Every structure is written in C-alpha cells, then in structure tokens.
Coordinates of C-alpha atoms and ligand atoms in Angstrom, one line a residue:
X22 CA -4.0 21.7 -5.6
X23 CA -2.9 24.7 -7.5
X24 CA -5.2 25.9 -10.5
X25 CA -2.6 25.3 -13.2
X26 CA -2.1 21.6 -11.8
X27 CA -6.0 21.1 -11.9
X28 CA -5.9 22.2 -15.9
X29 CA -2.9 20.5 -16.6
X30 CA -4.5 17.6 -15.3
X31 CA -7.8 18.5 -16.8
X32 CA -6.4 18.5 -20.2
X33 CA -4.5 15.4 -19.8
X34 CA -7.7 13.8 -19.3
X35 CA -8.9 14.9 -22.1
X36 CA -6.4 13.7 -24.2
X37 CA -6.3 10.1 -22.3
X38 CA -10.2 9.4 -23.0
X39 CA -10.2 10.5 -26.4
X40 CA -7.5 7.9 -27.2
X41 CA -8.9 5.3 -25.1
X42 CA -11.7 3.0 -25.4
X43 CA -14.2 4.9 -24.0
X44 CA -16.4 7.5 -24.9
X45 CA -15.3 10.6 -23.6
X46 CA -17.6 12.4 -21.5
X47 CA -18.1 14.6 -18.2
X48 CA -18.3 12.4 -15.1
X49 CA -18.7 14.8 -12.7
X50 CA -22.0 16.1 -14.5
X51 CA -23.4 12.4 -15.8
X52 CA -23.5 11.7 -11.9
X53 CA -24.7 14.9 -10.7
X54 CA -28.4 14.6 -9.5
X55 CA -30.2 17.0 -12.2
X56 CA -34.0 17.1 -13.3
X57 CA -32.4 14.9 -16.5
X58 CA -30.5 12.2 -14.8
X59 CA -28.9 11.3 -17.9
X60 CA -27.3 15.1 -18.8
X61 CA -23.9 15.1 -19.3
X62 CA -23.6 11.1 -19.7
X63 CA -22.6 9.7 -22.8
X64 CA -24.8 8.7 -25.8
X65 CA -26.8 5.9 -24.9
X66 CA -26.4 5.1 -21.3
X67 CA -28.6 3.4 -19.6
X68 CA -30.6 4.5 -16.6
X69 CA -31.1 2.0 -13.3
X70 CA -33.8 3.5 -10.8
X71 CA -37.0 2.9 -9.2
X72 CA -39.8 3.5 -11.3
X73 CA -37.4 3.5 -14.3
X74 CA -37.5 1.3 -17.6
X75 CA -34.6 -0.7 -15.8
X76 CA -35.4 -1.6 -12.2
X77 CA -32.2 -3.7 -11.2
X78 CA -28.7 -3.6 -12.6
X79 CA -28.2 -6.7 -13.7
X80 CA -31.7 -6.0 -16.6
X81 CA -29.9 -3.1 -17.4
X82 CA -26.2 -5.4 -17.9
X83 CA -27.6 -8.1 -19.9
X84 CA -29.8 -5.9 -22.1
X85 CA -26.4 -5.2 -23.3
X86 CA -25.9 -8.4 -25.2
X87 CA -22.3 -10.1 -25.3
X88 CA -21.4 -7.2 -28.3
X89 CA -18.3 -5.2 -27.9
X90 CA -19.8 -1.6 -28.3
X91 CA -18.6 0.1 -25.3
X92 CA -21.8 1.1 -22.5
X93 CA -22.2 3.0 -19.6
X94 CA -25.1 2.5 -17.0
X95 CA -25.7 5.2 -14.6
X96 CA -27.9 4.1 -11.4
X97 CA -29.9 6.3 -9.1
X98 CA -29.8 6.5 -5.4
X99 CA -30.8 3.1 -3.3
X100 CA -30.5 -0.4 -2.6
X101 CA -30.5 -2.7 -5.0
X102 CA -30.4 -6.4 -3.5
X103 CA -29.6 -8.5 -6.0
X104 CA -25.8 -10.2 -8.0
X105 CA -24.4 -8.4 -10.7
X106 CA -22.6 -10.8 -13.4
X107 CA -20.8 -8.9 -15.7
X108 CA -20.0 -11.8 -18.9
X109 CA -19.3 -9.3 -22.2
X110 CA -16.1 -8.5 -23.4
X111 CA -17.1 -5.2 -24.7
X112 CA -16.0 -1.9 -22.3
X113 CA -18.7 -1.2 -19.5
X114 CA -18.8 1.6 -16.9
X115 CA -21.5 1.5 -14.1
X116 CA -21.8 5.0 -12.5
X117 CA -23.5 5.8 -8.9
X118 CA -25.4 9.1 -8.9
X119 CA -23.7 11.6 -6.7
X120 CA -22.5 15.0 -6.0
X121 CA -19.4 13.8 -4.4
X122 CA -18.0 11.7 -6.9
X123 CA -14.2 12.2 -5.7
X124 CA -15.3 10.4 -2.1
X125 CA -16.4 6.9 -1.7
X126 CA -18.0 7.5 2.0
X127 CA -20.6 9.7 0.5
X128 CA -21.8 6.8 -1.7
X129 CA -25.5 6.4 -1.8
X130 CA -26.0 3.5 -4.4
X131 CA -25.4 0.2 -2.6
X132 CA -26.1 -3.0 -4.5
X133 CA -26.7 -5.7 -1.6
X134 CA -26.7 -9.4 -1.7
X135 CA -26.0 -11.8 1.3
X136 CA -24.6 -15.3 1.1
X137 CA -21.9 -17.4 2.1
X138 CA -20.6 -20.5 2.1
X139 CA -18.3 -23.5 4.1
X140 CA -19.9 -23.7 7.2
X141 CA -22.5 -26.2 8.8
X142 CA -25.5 -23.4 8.7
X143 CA -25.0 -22.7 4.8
X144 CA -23.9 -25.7 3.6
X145 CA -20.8 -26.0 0.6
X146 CA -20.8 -24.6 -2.8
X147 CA -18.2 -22.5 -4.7
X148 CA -17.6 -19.4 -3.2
X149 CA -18.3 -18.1 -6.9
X150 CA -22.1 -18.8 -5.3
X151 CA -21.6 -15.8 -3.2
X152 CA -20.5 -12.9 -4.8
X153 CA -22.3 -9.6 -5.2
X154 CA -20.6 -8.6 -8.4
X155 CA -19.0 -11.1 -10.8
X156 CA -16.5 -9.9 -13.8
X157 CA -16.0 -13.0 -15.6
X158 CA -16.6 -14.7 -19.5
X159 CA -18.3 -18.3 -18.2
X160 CA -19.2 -19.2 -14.3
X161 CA -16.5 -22.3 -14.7
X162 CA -13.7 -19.4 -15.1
X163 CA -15.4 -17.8 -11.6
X164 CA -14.7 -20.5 -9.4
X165 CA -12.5 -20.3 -6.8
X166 CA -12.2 -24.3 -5.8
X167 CA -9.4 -25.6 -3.7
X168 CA -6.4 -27.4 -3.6
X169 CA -2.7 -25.4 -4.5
X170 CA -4.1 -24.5 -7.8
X171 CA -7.6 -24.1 -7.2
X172 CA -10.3 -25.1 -9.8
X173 CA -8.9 -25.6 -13.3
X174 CA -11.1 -23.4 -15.9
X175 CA -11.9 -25.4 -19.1
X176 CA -9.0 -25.1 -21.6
X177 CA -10.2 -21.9 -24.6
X178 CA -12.4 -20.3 -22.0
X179 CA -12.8 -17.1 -23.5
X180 CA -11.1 -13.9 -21.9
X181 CA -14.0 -11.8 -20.2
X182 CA -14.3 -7.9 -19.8
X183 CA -11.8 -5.7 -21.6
X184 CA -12.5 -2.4 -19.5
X185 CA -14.7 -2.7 -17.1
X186 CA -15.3 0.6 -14.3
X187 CA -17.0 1.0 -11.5
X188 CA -17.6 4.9 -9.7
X189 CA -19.6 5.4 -6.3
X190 CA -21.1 2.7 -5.7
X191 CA -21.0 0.2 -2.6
X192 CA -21.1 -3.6 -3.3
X193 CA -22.3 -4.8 0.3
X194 CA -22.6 -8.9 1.0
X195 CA -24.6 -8.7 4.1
X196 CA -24.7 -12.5 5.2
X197 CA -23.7 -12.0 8.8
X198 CA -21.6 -8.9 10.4
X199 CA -18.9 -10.8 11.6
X200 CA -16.8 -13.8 9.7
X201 CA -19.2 -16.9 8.7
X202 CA -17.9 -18.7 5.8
X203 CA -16.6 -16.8 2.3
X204 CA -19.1 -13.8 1.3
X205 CA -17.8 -12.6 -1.9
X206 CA -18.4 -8.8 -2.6
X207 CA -16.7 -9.2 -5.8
X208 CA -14.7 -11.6 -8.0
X209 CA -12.9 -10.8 -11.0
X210 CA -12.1 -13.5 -13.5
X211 CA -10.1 -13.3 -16.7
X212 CA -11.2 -9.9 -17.1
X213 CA -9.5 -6.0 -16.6
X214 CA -11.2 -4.4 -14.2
X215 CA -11.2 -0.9 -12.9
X216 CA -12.5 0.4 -9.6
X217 CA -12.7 3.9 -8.5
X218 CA -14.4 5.7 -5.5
X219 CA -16.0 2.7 -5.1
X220 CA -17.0 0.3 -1.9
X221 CA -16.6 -3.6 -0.8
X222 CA -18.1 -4.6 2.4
X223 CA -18.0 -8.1 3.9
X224 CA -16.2 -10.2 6.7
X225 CA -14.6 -13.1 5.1
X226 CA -13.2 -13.3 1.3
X227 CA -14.2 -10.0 0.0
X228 CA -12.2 -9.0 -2.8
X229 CA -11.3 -12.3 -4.8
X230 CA -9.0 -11.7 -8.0
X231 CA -9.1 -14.9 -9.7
X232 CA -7.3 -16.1 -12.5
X233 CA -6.1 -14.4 -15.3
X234 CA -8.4 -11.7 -13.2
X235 CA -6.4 -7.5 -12.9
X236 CA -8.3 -5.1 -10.9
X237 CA -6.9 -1.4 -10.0
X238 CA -8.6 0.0 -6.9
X239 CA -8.3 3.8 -6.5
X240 CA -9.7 5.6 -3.7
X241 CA -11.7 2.9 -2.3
X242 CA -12.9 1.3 0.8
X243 CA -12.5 -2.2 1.1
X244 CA -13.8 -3.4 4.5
X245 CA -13.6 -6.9 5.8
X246 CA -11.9 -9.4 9.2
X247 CA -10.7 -12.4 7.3
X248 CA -8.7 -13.2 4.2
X249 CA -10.8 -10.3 2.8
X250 CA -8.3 -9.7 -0.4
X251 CA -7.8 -12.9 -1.6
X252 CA -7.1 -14.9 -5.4
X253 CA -4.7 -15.8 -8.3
X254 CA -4.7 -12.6 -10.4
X255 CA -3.6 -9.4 -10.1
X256 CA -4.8 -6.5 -7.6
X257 CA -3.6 -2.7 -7.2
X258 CA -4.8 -0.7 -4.6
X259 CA -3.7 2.6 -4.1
X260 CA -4.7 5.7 -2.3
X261 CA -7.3 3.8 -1.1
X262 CA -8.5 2.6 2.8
X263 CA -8.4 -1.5 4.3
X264 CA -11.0 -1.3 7.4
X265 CA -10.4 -3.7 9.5
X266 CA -13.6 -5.1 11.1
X267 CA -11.8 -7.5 13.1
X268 CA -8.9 -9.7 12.8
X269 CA -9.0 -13.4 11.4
X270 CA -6.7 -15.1 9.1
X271 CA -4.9 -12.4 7.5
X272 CA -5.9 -8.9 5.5
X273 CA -4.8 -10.8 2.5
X274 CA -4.1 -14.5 1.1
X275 CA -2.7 -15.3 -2.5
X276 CA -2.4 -18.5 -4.3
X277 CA 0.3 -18.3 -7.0
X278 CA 0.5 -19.8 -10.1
X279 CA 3.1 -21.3 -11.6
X280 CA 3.2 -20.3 -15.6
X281 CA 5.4 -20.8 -18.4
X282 CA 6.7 -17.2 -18.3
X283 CA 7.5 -15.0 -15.4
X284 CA 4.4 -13.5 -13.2
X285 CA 4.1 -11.2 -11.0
X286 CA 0.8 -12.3 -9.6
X287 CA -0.1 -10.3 -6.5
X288 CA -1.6 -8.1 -4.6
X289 CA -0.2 -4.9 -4.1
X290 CA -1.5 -2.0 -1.4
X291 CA 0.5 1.0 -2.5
X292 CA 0.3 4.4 -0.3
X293 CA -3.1 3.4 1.6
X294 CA -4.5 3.5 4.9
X295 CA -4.9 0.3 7.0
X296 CA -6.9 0.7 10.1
X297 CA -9.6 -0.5 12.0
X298 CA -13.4 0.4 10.9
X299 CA -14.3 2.3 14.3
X300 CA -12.9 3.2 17.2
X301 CA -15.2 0.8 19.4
X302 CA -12.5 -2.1 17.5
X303 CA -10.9 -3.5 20.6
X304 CA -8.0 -5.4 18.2
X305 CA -5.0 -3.9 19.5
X306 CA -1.8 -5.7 17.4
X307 CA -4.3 -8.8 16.6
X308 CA -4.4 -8.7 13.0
X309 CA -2.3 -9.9 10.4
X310 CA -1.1 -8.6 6.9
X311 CA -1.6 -11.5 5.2
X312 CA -0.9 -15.3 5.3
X313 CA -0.2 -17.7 2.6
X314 CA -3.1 -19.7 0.7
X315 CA -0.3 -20.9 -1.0
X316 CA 3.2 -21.3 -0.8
X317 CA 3.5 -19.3 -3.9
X318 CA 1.8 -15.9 -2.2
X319 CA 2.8 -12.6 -2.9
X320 CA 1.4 -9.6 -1.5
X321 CA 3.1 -6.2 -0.9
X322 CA 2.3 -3.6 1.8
X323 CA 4.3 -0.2 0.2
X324 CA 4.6 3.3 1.5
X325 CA 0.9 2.3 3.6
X326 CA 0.4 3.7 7.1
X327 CA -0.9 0.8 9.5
X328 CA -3.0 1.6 12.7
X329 CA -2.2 0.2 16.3
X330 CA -4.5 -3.5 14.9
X331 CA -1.6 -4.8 12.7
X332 CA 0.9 -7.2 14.9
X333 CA 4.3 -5.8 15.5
X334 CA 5.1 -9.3 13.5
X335 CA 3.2 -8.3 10.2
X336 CA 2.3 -11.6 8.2
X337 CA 1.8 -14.5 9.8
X338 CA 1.8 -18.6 8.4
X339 CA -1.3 -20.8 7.0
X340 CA -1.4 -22.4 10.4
X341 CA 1.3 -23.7 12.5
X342 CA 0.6 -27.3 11.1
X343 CA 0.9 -26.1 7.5
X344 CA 3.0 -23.1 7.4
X345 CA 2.7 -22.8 4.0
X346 CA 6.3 -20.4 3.8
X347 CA 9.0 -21.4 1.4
X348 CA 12.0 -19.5 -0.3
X349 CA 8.8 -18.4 -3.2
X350 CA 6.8 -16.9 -0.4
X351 CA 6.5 -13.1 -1.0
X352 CA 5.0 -11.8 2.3
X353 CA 6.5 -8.4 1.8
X354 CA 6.4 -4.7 3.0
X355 CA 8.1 -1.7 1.6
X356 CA 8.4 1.7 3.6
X357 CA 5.5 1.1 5.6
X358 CA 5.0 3.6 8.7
X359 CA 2.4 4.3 11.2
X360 CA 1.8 2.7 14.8
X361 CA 0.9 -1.2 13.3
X362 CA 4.9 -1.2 12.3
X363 CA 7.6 -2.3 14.4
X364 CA 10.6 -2.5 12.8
X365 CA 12.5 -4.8 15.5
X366 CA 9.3 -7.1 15.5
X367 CA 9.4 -7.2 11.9
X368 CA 13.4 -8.2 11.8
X369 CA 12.4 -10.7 14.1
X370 CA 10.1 -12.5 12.0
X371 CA 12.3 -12.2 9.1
X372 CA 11.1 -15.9 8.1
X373 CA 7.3 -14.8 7.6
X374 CA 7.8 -11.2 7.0
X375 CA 10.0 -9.6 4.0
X376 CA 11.0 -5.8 4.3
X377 CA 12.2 -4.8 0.7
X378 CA 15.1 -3.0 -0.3
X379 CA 14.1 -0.1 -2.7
X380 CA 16.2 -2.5 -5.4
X381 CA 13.8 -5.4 -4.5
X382 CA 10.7 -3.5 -4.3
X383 CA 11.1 -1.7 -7.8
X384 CA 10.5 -4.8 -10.2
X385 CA 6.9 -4.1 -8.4
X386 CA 6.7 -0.7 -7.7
X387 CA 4.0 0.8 -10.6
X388 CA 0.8 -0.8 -11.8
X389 CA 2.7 -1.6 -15.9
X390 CA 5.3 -3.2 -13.7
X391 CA 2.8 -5.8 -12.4
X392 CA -0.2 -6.4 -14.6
X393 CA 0.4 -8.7 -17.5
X394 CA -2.1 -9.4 -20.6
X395 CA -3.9 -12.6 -20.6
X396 CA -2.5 -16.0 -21.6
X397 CA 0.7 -14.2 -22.8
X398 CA 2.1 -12.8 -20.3
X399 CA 3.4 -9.7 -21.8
X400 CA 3.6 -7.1 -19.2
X401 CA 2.4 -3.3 -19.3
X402 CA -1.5 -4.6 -19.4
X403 CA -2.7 -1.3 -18.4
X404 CA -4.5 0.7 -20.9
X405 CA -8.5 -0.1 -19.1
X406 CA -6.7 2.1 -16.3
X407 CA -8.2 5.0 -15.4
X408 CA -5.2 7.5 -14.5
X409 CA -6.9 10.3 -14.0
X410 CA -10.2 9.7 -12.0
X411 CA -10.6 12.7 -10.3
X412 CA -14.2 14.3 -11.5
Ligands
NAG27 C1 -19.3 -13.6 -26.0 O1 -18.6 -13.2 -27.2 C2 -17.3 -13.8 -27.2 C3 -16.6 -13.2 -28.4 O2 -17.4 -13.5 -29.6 C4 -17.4 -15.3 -27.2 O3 -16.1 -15.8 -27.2 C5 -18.1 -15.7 -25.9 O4 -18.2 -17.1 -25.9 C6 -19.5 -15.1 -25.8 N1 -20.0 -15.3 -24.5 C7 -21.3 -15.8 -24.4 C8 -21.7 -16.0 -23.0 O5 -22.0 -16.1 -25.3
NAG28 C1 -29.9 0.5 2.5 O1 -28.8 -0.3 2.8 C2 -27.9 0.2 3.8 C3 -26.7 -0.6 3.9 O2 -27.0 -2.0 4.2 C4 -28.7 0.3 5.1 O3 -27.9 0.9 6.1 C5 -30.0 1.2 4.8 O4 -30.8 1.1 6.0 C6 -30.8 0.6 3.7 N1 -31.8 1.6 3.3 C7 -33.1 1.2 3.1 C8 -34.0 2.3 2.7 O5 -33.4 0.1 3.1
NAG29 C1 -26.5 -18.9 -1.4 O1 -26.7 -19.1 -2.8 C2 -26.7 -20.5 -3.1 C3 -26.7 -20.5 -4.6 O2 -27.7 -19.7 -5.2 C4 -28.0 -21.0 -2.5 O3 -28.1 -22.4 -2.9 C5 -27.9 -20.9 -1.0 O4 -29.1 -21.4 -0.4 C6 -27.6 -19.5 -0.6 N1 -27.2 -19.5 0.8 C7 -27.7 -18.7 1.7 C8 -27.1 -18.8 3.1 O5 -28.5 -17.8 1.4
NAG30 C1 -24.7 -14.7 -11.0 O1 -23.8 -15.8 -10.9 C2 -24.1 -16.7 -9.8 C3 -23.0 -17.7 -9.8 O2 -23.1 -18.3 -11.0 C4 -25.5 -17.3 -9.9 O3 -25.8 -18.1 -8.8 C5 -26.5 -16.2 -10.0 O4 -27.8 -16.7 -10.2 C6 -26.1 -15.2 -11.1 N1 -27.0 -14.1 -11.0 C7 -27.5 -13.4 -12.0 C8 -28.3 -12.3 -11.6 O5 -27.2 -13.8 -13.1
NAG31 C1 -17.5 -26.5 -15.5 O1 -16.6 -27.3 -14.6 C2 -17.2 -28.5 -14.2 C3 -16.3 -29.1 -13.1 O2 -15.1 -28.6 -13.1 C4 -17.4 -29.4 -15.4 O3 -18.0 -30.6 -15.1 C5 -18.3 -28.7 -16.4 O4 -18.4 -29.4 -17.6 C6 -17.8 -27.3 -16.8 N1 -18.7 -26.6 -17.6 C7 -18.4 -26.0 -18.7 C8 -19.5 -25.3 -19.4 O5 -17.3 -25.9 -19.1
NAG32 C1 -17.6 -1.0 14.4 O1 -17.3 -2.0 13.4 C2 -17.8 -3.3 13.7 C3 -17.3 -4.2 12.6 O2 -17.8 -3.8 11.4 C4 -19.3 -3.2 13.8 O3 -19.8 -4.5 14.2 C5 -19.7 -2.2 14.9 O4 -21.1 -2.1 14.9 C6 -19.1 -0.9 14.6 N1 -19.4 0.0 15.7 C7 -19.8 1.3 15.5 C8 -20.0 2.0 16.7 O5 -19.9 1.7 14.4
NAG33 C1 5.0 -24.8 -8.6 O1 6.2 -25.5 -8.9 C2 6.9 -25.8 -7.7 C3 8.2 -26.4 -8.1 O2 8.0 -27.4 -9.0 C4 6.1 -26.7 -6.9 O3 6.8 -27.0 -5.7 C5 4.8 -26.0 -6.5 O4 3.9 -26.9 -5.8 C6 4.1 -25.6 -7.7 N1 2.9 -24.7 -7.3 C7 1.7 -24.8 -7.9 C8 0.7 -23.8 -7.3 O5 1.4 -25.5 -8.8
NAG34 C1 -9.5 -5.7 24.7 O1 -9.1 -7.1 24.5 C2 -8.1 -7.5 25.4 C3 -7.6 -8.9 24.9 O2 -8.6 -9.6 24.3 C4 -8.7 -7.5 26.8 O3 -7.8 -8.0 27.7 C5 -9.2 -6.1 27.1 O4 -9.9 -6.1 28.4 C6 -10.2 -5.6 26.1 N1 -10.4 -4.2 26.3 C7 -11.6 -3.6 26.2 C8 -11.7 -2.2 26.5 O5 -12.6 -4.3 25.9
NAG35 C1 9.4 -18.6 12.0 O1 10.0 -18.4 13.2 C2 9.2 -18.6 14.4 C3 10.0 -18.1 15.6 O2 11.3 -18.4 15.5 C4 8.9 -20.1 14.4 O3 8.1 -20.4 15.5 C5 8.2 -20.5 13.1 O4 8.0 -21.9 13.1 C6 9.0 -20.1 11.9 N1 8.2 -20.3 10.7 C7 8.7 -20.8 9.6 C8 7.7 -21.0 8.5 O5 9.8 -21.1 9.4
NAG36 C1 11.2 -20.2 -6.6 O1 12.3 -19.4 -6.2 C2 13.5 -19.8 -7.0 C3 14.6 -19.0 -6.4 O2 14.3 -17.7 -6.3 C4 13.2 -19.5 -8.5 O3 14.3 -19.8 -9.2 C5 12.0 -20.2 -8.9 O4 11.7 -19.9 -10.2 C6 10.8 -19.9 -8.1 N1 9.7 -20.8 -8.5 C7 8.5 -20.4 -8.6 C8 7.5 -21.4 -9.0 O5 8.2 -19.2 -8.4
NAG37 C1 8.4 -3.5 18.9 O1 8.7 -4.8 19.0 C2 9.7 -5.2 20.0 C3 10.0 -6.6 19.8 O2 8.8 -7.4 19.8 C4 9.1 -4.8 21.4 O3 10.1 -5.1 22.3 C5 8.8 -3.3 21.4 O4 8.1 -3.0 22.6 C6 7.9 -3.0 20.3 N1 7.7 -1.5 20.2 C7 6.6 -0.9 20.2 C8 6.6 0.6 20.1 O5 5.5 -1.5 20.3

C-alpha cells in the first residue's frame, strides 16, 4: 500500500476513534510484548496473565461490574481453558498480546474450553452449555432451543453488549476433532459484536449469532465441518478465511425470523476464502454452502473464492424428508469464483441454489445495508464497527 494511502488511512482512524465510543489509543503498541505490558494501552486496562493480579479472563470480565464505562483487557501469551460470558452493556475490548496484530495465524492467546452436546456420550442440554465465549445480557437470551423459532427469550430481556471487540485471540472448543454434537466457540446474543484478527475453532456449530445477536468478522479464521456458522441474528464476514475441516450439513444454517418490520437477518461471507484446512483434506466437491435450519434461511456467498471441497451444486436441503426450501429461502451466491464454482451445476440446482443479479444482491451488499438496531428494526446499526482495524 502506498505511503500516502497508509496516512490517509492513519488519520482517518484517528478521527473515527475519537468520535466513537472508545478510548482512542495505539493498538499496535498496547499489544506489542514490551517490559510494561500495558504501554501504549489505554487508561485502565486490565492485564490477564500467569502470575498476574488476574489469572483467567473471565475474573478480569466480571471485575468489570454491569457499569457502562467502556474497558479494555489485554491478555498475555497462553492457554486459558475456561468460558468467557461477556453480560454488560458497557463497551469492552479484549486484546491478545502480539507483534503481528494484522494476522490471525500468528495468534498466541488461545482461550480453550471443550463441550458439546446432543449425542448419547454427552447427554442433552442447550447448546448455550457449550460455548467458549458468550456475548449476551441473561443466559435465557443465549439459548439456542429448537423448533422453527427456537427458544423464545423472556419478553424486556435487556439488550446485552453495545461494542464489544475482540483482536488476536483464538476461541478453541476442543470436545472432539471431528463433528460430535454442537461445540459452541462463540454465541452472540442481543448484543453488537465486533471481531477482528481473531480465531473460532470447532467441528459442529461454531459461530452461533442468536437473536437480536450482529457480529462483523474481519480478517478472521473461522474453522469448522458442520453447520459451523449458524443462528437468528446478523453475521458479516469479510476478508476473512472458512476452513473446512470436513464436510457435514452445510458451512452455514439460518433460522429466520419473522418480525413486524422488514429484516435482513443473515449471514453474509463477503470477499473471503473458503477452503479446506490442510491439504491432507480428502473432500473433493463434498461439502455444502449451507442448508436451511429454517425455511426462512438466508445466507449469501459474495465475491468469495471457493476451493475444489464445495459441490458444483452449492447449497443443499435440510434433508431429503424435510427439505426445508420455499419461495423465502435465501440460499444465495453473488460473483463467486474459484474451482468449488460451477456455474452449469449451479443453474441446475436453481431450486436450492440462488445466483444474484447485481440488482438483487445490492439491498445486501454493505454491512449498514444489513445490520439493524435492536427491537426496532431501524437499519444502519453500525457504529461498534471497527472500519479501520489495521494496527
Ligand atoms: C445490567 O445493567 C442493565 C442496565 O442497567 C440492566 O438492564 C441489566 O439487567 C443488568 N444486568 C445484570 C446481570 O444485572
Ligand atoms: C495450547 O493450546 C494449543 C491449542 O489447543 C495446543 O496446540 C498447545 O499445545 C497448548 N500449549 C500448551 C503449553 O499447553
Ligand atoms: C458440558 O457442560 C455441561 C454444563 O456445564 C455439563 O453438565 C456437561 O457435563 C459438560 N459436558 C461435557 C461433555 O464435558
Ligand atoms: C458461562 O455460561 C454458561 C452457560 O450459562 C455456564 O454454564 C458457565 O458456567 C458460565 N461460565 C462462567 C465462567 O460464568
Ligand atoms: C428462562 O427460560 C426458562 C424456560 O424457557 C424459564 O423457565 C425461566 O423462568 C427463564 N428464566 C428467567 C430468569 O427468565
Ligand atoms: C488437517 O485437518 C484435519 C481437520 O481439522 C485434522 O484432523 C488433521 O490433523 C489435519 N492434518 C494436518 C496434517 O494438519
Ligand atoms: C413466518 O410466517 C410464515 C407465513 O405466515 C410461516 O409460514 C412461517 O412458518 C413463519 N416462520 C417462523 C419462523 O415463524
Ligand atoms: C478420497 O475419497 C474418495 C471418496 O470418498 C475415495 O474414493 C478416494 O480413494 C479417496 N482418496 C484418497 C487419496 O484417500
Ligand atoms: C430440487 O431439484 C432436485 C433435482 O431436480 C430434486 O431432487 C429436489 O427434490 C428439488 N428440491 C426442492 C426443494 O424442490
Ligand atoms: C415470503 O416471500 C414473499 C414473496 O416474496 C413475501 O411477500 C413475504 O413477505 C415473505 N415472508 C417472509 C416471512 O419472509
Ligand atoms: C460443472 O458441472 C457440470 C454439470 O454438473 C459438469 O458436467 C461439469 O463437468 C462440471 N465442470 C467442472 C469443471 O467440474
């Protein structure tokens, strides 16, 4: 990138965290290792580390308090195996210590947990049980449930998080390594989150957006075999990669909502990289883009490339004794390319697999377009967006 680009951009940052919630600081040196961990971070943040005042995350969250003075928790190098529930409202970055903060794969904070649910070994409980990390105001708005609509959450619940971030670090849920029941990485509920450089590794449900849940991926890894992006809210993942770890069920699965006004629901994978984790992957044109959890799905594939493990047919139905597809199923694509799409196989499944025109892409086609601010509806719910997250 040209120099006068970089200062352009440098300034524009600037000026976007001085009007924005939080505290404007230098992210690049807060997360540089130094002999004073905390130079460079903002007033106040807290420190997570062996040996330090705050040995696990979580201490370090809830010394917080439910207040909405805006916080930031830097975290030294290790594993931390333990669940991270995030309940405030006020604004809360948690920062991995690095000197690569513009690269995910160099992360060296990984907060581990393993669990899963649904299956004869682990017995059945909420998939809300699971998670790693957990965004939301009250466990009851967590829940995942079942059934078209899922678990209802208790009429003047509280809206959660405001502006929640997450940089460099990995959220790992361990259970097995291959698809054994949902193990939740992290689930976002009626709350705005914000995830950059950061990791999600599981097999089977490991990125759930619940309700009234937005979360903006950029430039992160998100690695899982079945239904591993899957909810009611709203997801945006760009510049980002999907590693496929196998196939099963599809990358994604959506349950929409229906809602007084308009939504748009969703999740949306805009100019990433789908491809299997490792070479070693024997899935040639075995997995899916997505399949409906309900009829009301929407997902959109845009401008991604796709490896050789996508099938030439692209999404495929619930199962062939509940398809699941209607005229409101959005299983759609937009300009993808790369060896995982077949544009003949893709006109032939024309009933499961949508490939916008740029007119119907465009309602969808920028993160104001999509996310929509809590119980009203209102669109252009994007101000906990970090735009410029380059360090
Ligand atoms: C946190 O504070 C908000 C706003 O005052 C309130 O609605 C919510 O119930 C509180 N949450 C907890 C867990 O106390
Ligand atoms: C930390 O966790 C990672 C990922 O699970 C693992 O590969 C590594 O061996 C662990 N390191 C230690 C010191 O336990
Ligand atoms: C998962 O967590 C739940 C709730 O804490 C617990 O009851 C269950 O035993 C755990 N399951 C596994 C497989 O560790
Ligand atoms: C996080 O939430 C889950 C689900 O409610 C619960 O089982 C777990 O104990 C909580 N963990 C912490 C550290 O609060
Ligand atoms: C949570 O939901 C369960 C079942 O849906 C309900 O019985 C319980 O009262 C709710 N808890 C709260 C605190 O709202
Ligand atoms: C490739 O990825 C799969 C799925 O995560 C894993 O089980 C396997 O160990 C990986 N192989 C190599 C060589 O990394
Ligand atoms: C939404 O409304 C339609 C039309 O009434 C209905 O067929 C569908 O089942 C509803 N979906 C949900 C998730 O409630
Ligand atoms: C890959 O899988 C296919 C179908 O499951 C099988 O026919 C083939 O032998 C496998 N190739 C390798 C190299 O394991
Ligand atoms: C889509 O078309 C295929 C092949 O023609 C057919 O097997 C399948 O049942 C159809 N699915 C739906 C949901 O209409
Ligand atoms: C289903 O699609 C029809 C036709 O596009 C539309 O009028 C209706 O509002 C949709 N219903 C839902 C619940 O999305
Ligand atoms: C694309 O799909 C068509 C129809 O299924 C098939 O005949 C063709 O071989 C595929 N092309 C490639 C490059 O895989």
């Amino acid at each position: 990138m040209a120099y006068s680009t970089l200062l352009l951009r440098s300034i524009l940052t600037f000026c976007l965290f001085s009007i924005s919630f939080v505290q404007a600081y230098d992210r690049r040196a807060c997360q540089a290792p130094t002999r004073n961990p905390l130079s460079g971070c903002p007033v106040g943040t807290l420190l997570v580390g062996l040996g330090q005042k705050f040995t696990s995350v979580q201490s370090a969250v809830l010394s917080l308090g439910n207040t909405t003075n805006p916080a930031t928790i830097l975290i030294l190098p290790g594993n931390y195996t333990e669940q991270v529930n995030v309940t405030r409202q006020g604004p809360l970055t948690l920062l991995g210590q690095t000197s690569s903060p513009n690269d995910a794969s160099y992360n060296v904070v990984n907060i581990i947990w393993h669990n899963a649910t649904g299956t004869a070994t682990t017995g059945t409980y909420d998939n809300a049980y699971t998670s790693v990390l957990t965004v939301a105001p009250t466990f009851n708005a967590s829940t995942t449930g079942s059934g078209p609509t899922g678990n209802p959450v208790p009429p003047g619940t509280p809206f959660g998080n405001l502006d929640f971030r997450t940089y460099n670090l990995n959220f790992i849920n361990d259970y097995l390594p291959y698809s054994a029941g949902p193990s939740l990485a992290v689930s976002v509920s009626y709350a705005n989150t914000g995830f950059y450089y950061t990791q999600f590794l599981s097999y089977q449900d490991t990125v759930y957006i619940g309700k009234l849940g937005s979360a903006y991926m950029y430039s992160c890894i998100v690695g899982g075999q079945t239904d591993f992006v899957y909810g009611f809210g709203t997801l945006w993942v760009t510049e980002s990669e999907i590693q496929l770890r196998g196939c099963g069920g599809g990358i994604t699965a959506w349950k929409g909502t229906n809602t007084t006004f308009e939504n748009k629901y969703g999740a949306y994978i805009y100019k990433s990289h789908v491809a299997k984790a490792n070479s070693t992957l024997n899935i040639t044109h075995e997995c899916a883009l997505g399949r409906p959890w309900n009829a009301q799905h929407r997902s959109i594939f845009a401008l991604s490339y796709l490896d050789d493990s996508i099938q030439p047919n692209g999404y495929i139905e619930w199962s062939s004794s509940d398809p699941r597809v209607n005229f409101n199923t959005t299983m759609a694509e937009f300009h993808d390319f790369g060896p995982g799409f077949n544009l003949t196989a893709r006109e032939a499944a024309s009933n499961v697999t949508i490939e916008m025109t740029p007119k119907e892409y465009a309602p969808y086609s920028t993160p104001a377009l999509v996310f929509q601010y809590p119980f009203s509806g209102a669109f252009g719910n994007v101000a906990w967006i970090d735009e410029y997250p380059r360090a």
